[in-house]
CSV table of C-alpha atoms in Angstrom, one decimal:
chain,number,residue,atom,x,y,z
A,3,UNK,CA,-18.1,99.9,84.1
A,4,UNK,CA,-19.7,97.2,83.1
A,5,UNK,CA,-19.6,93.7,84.4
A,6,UNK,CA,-17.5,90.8,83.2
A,7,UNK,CA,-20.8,88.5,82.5
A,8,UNK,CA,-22.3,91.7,80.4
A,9,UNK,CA,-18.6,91.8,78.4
A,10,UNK,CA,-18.5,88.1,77.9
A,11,UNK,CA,-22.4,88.0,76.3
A,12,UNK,CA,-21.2,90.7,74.0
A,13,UNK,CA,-18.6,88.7,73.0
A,14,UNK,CA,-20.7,85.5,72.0
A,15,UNK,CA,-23.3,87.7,70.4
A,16,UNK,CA,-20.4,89.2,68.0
A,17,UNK,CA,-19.0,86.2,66.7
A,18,UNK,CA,-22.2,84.2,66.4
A,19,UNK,CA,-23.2,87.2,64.2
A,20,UNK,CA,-19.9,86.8,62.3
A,21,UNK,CA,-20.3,83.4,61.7
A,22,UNK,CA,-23.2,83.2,58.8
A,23,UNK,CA,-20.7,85.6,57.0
A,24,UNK,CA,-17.8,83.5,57.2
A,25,UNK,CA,-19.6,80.4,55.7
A,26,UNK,CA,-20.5,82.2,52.9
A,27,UNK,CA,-17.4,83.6,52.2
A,28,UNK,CA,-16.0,79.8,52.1
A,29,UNK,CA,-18.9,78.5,50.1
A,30,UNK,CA,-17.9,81.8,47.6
A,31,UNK,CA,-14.6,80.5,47.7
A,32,UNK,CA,-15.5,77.1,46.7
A,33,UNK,CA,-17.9,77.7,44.0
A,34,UNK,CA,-15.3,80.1,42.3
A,35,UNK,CA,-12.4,77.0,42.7
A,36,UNK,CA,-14.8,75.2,40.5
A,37,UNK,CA,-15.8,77.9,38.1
A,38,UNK,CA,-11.6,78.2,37.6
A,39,UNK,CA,-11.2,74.4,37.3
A,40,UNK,CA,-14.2,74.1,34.8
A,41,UNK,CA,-12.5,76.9,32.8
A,42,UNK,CA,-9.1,75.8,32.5
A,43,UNK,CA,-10.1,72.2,31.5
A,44,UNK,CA,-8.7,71.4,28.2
A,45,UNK,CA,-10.9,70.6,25.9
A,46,UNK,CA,-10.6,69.2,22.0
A,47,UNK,CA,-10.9,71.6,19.4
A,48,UNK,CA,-13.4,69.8,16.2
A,49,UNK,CA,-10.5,70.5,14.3
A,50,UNK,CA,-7.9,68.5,16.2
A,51,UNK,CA,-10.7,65.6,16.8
A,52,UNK,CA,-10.0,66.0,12.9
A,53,UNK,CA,-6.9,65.4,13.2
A,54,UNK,CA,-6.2,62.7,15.3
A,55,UNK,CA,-8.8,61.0,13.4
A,56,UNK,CA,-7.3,60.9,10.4
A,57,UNK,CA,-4.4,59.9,12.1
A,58,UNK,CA,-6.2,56.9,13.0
A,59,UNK,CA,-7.4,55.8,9.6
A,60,UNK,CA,-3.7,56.3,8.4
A,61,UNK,CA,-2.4,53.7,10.6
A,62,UNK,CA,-5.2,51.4,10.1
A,63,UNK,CA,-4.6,51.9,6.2
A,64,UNK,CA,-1.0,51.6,6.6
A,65,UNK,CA,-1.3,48.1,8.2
A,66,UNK,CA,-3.8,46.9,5.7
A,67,UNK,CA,-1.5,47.7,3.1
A,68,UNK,CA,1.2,46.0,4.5
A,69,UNK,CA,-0.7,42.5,4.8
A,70,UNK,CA,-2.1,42.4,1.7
A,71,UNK,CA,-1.1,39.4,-0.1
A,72,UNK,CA,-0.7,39.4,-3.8
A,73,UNK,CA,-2.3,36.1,-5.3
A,74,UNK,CA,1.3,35.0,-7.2
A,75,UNK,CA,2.5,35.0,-3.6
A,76,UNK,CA,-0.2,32.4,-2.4
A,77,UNK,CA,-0.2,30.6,-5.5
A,78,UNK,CA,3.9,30.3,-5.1
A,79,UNK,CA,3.3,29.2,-1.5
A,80,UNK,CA,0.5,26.7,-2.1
A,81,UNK,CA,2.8,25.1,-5.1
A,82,UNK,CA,5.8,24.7,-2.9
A,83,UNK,CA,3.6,23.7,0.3
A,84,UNK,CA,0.3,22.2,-1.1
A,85,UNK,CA,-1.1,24.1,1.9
A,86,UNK,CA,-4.6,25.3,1.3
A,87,UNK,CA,-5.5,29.0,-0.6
A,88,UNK,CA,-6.9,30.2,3.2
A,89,UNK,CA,-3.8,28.9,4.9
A,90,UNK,CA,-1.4,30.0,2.6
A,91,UNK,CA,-2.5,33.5,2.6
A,92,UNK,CA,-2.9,33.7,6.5
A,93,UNK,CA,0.8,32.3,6.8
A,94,UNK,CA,2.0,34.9,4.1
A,95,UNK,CA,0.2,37.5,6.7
A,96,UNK,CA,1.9,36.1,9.9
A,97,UNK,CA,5.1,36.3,7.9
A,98,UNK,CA,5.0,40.1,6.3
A,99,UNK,CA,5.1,38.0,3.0
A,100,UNK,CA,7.7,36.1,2.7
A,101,UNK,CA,7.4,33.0,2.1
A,102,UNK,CA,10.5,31.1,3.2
A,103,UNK,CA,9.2,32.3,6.3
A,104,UNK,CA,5.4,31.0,5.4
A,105,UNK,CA,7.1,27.2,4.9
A,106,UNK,CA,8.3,27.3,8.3
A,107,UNK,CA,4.8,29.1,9.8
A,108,UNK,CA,3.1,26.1,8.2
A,109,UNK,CA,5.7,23.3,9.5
A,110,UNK,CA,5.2,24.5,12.8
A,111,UNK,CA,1.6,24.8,13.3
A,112,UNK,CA,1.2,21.7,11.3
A,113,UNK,CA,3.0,19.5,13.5
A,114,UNK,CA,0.7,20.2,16.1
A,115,UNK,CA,-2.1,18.7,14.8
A,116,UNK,CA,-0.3,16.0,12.5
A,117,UNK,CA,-1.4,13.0,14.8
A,118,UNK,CA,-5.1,14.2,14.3
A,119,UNK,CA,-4.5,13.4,10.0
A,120,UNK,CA,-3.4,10.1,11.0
A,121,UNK,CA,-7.3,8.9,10.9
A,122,UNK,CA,-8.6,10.4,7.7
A,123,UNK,CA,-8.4,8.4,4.2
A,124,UNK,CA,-5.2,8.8,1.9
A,125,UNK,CA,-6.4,7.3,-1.4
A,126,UNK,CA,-4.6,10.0,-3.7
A,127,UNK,CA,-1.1,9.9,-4.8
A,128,UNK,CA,1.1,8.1,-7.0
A,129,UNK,CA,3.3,4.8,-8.0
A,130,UNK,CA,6.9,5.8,-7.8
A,131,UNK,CA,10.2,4.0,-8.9
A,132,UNK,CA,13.9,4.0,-8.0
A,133,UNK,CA,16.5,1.7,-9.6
A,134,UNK,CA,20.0,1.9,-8.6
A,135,UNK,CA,23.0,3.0,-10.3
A,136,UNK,CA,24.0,0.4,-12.1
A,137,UNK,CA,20.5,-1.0,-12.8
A,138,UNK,CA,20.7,-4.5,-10.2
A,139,UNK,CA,18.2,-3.3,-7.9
A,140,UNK,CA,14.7,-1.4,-8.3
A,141,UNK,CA,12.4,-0.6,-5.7
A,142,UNK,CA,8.3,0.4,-6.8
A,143,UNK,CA,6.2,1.7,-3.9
A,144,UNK,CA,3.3,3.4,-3.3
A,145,UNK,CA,2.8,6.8,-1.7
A,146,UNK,CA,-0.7,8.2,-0.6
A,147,UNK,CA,-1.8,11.2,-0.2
A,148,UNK,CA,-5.8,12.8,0.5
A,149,UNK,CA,-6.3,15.0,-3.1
A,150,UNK,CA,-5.4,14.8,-6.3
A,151,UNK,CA,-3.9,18.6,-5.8
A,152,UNK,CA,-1.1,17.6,-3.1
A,153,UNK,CA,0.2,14.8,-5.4
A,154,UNK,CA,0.8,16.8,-8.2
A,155,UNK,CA,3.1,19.3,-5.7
A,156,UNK,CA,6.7,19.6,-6.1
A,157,UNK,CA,7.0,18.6,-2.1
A,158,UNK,CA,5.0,15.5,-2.0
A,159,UNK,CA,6.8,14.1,-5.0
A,160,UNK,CA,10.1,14.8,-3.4
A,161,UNK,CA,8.5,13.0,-0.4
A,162,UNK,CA,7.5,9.7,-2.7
A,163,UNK,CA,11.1,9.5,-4.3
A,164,UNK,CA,13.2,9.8,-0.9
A,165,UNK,CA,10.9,7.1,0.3
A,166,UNK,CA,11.4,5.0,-2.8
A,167,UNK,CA,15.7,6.3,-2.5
A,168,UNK,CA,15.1,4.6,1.4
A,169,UNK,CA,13.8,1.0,0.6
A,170,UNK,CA,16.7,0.6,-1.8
A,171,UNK,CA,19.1,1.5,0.4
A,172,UNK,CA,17.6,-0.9,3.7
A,173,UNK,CA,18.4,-4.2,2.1
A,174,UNK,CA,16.6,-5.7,5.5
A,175,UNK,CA,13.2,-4.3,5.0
A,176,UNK,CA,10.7,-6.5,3.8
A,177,UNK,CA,7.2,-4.6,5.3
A,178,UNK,CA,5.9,-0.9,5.9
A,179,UNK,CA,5.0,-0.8,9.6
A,180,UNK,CA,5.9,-3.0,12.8
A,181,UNK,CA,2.3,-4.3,12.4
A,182,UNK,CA,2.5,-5.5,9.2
A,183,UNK,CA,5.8,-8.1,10.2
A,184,UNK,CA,4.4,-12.1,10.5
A,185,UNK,CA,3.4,-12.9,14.3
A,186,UNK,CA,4.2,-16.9,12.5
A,187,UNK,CA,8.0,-15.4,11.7
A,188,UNK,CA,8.8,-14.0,15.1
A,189,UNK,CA,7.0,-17.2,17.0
A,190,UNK,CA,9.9,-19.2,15.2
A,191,UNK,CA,12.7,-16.6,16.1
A,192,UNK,CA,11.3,-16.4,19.9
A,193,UNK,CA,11.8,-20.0,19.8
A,194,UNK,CA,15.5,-20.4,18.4
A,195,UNK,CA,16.1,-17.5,20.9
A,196,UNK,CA,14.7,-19.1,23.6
A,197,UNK,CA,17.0,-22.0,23.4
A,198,UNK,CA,20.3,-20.2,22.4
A,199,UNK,CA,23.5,-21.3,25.1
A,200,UNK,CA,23.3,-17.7,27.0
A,201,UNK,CA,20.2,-18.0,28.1
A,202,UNK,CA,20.2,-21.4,29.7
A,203,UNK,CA,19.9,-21.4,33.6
A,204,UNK,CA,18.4,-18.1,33.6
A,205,UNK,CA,14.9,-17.9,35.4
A,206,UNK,CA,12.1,-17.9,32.9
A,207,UNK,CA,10.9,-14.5,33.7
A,208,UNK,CA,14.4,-13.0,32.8
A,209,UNK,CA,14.6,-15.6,30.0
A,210,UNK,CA,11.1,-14.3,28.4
A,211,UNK,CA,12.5,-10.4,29.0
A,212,UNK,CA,15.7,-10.8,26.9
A,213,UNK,CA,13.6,-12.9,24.4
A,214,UNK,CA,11.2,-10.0,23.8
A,215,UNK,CA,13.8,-7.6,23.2
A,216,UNK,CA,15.7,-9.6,21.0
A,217,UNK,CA,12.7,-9.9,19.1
A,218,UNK,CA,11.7,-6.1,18.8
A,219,UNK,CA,14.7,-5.6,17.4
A,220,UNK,CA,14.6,-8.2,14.9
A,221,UNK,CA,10.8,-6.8,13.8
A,222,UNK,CA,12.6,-2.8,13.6
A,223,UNK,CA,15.1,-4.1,11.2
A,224,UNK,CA,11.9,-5.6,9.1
A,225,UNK,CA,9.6,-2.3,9.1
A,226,UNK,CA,10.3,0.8,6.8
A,227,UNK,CA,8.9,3.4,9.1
A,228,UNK,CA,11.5,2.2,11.9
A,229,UNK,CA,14.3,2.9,9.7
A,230,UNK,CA,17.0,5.8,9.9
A,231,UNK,CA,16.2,8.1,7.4
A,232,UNK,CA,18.7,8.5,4.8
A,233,UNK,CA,18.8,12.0,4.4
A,234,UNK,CA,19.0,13.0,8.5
A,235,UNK,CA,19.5,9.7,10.6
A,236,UNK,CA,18.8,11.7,14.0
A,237,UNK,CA,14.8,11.1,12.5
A,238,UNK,CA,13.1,7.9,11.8
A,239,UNK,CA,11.2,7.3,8.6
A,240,UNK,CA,8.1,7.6,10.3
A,241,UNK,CA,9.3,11.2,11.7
A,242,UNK,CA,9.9,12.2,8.3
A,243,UNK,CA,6.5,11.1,6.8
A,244,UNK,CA,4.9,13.2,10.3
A,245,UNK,CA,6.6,16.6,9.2
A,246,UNK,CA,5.8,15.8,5.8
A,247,UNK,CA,2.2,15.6,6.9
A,248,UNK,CA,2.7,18.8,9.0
A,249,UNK,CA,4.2,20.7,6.3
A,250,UNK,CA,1.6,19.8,3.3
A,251,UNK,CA,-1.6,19.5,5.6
A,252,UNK,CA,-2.5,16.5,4.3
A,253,UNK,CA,-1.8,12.8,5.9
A,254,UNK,CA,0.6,10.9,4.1
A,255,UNK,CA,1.3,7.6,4.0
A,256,UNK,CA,3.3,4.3,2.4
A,257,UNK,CA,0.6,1.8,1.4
A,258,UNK,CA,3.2,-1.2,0.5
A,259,UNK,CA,6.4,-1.8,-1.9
A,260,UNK,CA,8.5,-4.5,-3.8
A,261,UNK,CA,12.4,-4.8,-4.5
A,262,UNK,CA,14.0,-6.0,-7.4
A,263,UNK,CA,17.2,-7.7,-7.3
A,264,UNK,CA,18.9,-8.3,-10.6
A,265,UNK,CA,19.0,-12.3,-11.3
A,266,UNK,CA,17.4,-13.3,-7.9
A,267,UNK,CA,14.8,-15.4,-9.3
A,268,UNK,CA,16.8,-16.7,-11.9
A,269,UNK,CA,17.8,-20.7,-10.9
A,270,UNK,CA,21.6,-20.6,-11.1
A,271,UNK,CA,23.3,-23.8,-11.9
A,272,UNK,CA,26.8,-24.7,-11.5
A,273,UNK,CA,28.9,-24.4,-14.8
A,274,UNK,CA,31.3,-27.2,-15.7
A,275,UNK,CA,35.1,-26.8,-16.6
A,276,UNK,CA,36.0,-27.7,-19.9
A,277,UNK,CA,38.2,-30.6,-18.4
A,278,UNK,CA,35.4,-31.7,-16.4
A,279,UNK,CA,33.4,-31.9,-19.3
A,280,UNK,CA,35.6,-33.6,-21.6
A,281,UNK,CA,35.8,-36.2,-18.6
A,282,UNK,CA,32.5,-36.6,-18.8
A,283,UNK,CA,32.1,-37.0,-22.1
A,284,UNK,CA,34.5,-39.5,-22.4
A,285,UNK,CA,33.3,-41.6,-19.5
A,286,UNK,CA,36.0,-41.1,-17.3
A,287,UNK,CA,33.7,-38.9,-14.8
């Protein structure tokens, strides 16, 4: 028999010889996992790269198709507008092409930058009338624009004629702006509101604080572009000559006006009665 230390050396020398064996079995193992994974890969076949390729351009083509823009469109947009050839057509993109839709694109990213056209020089534009039914009252202003090409536009000249259609119809307005009213005419109203009965025995400070609002309110009723407009009175006149600038891309502007009221610088003088007349003539006056 042999001894239990001879059995157990046996032992170790057995599965230290076993070992080199198993590690190459698992390294066999793992190099054929990756052999299988690196075959069943899918791959792309030239012919679907074809394919999917052509796909591709067909889209792209498709949506080129779709924005292009005919020039009648632009030319329809720019007429109704006076937006520019470049802005018209991108609007007319934006919008798939119609145009009703194009106005509004253009309104809306006009407005943003309205107040930035305020600065820049309107010398373009046009003299425009309005005499009232019945032909006592005419009103000639003038309406500016920045090119000759925006005043000759449907929408600017619908603009001009509203404005001349407003100063008829605000008997009180006598200047364009708040800037333009007398400081000499509103020193004289300060004063007879100064000493009006419902003011007396107020303190000074309140006194001068009722005074000036009075007074801003008289200048409003003076200037144009503070005035309701006619056509929407939830807008000022000044509102509607912004979105007009928004719309057209161009600053517009009223540079001054005149009324006309039938017979008002005609000296009228008292006529006589016949009987007072005849008394007169007679000596018996």
């Amino acid at each position: 028999f042999f001894s239990t230390k001879t059995v157990m050396l046996a032992r170790h020398s057995a599965c230290a010889a076993q070992r080199p064996q198993q590690r190459l079995a698992r390294g066999s193992s793992v190099v054929r996992g990756v052999v299988q994974q690196r075959r069943v890969q899918p791959t792309t076949s030239p012919a679907r790269s074809s394919v999917v390729s052509f796909a591709s351009r067909s889209v792209v083509l498709a949506a080129a198709e779709a924005q292009k823009i005919s020039a009648k469109d632009v030319k329809a947009l720019r007429d109704a507008t006076g937006a520019g050839m470049m802005d018209a057509k991108k609007a007319l993109q934006e919008c798939n092409g119609s145009i009703e839709e194009a106005k509004d694109w253009l309104k809306k990213k006009g407005m943003a930058s309205a107040d930035k056209k305020q600065g820049r020089v309107a010398a373009e534009g046009g003299i425009f009338s309005y005499v009232h039914l019945g032909s006592k009252l005419g009103v000639l202003c003038e309406v500016n624009c920045e090119t000759d090409f925006v005043a000759r536009g449907e929408k600017f000249q619908e603009v001009a004629n509203d404005i001349a259609m407003q100063i008829a119809a605000s008997p009180s307005v006598e200047v364009v702006s708040l800037e333009d009213v007398s400081e000499e005419m509103l020193d004289r109203e300060r004063k007879i509101e100064m000493e009006k009965e419902d003011l007396q025995g107020k303190p000074d400070e309140i006194k001068a604080k009722i005074v000036d609002g009075r007074i801003g309110k008289i200048a409003k009723t003076l200037a144009l572009l503070e005035q309701p407009f006619i056509k929407d009175t939830n807008v000022s006149v000044a509102d509607y000559l912004k979105s007009a600038t928004a719309e057209l891309g161009e600053k517009i502007m009223v540079t001054r006006f005149i009324k006309y009221n039938l017979g008002e610088m005609v000296e009228k003088v008292e006529k006589k009665s016949f009987a007072e007349e005849i008394a007169e003539a007679t000596g018996q006056a």
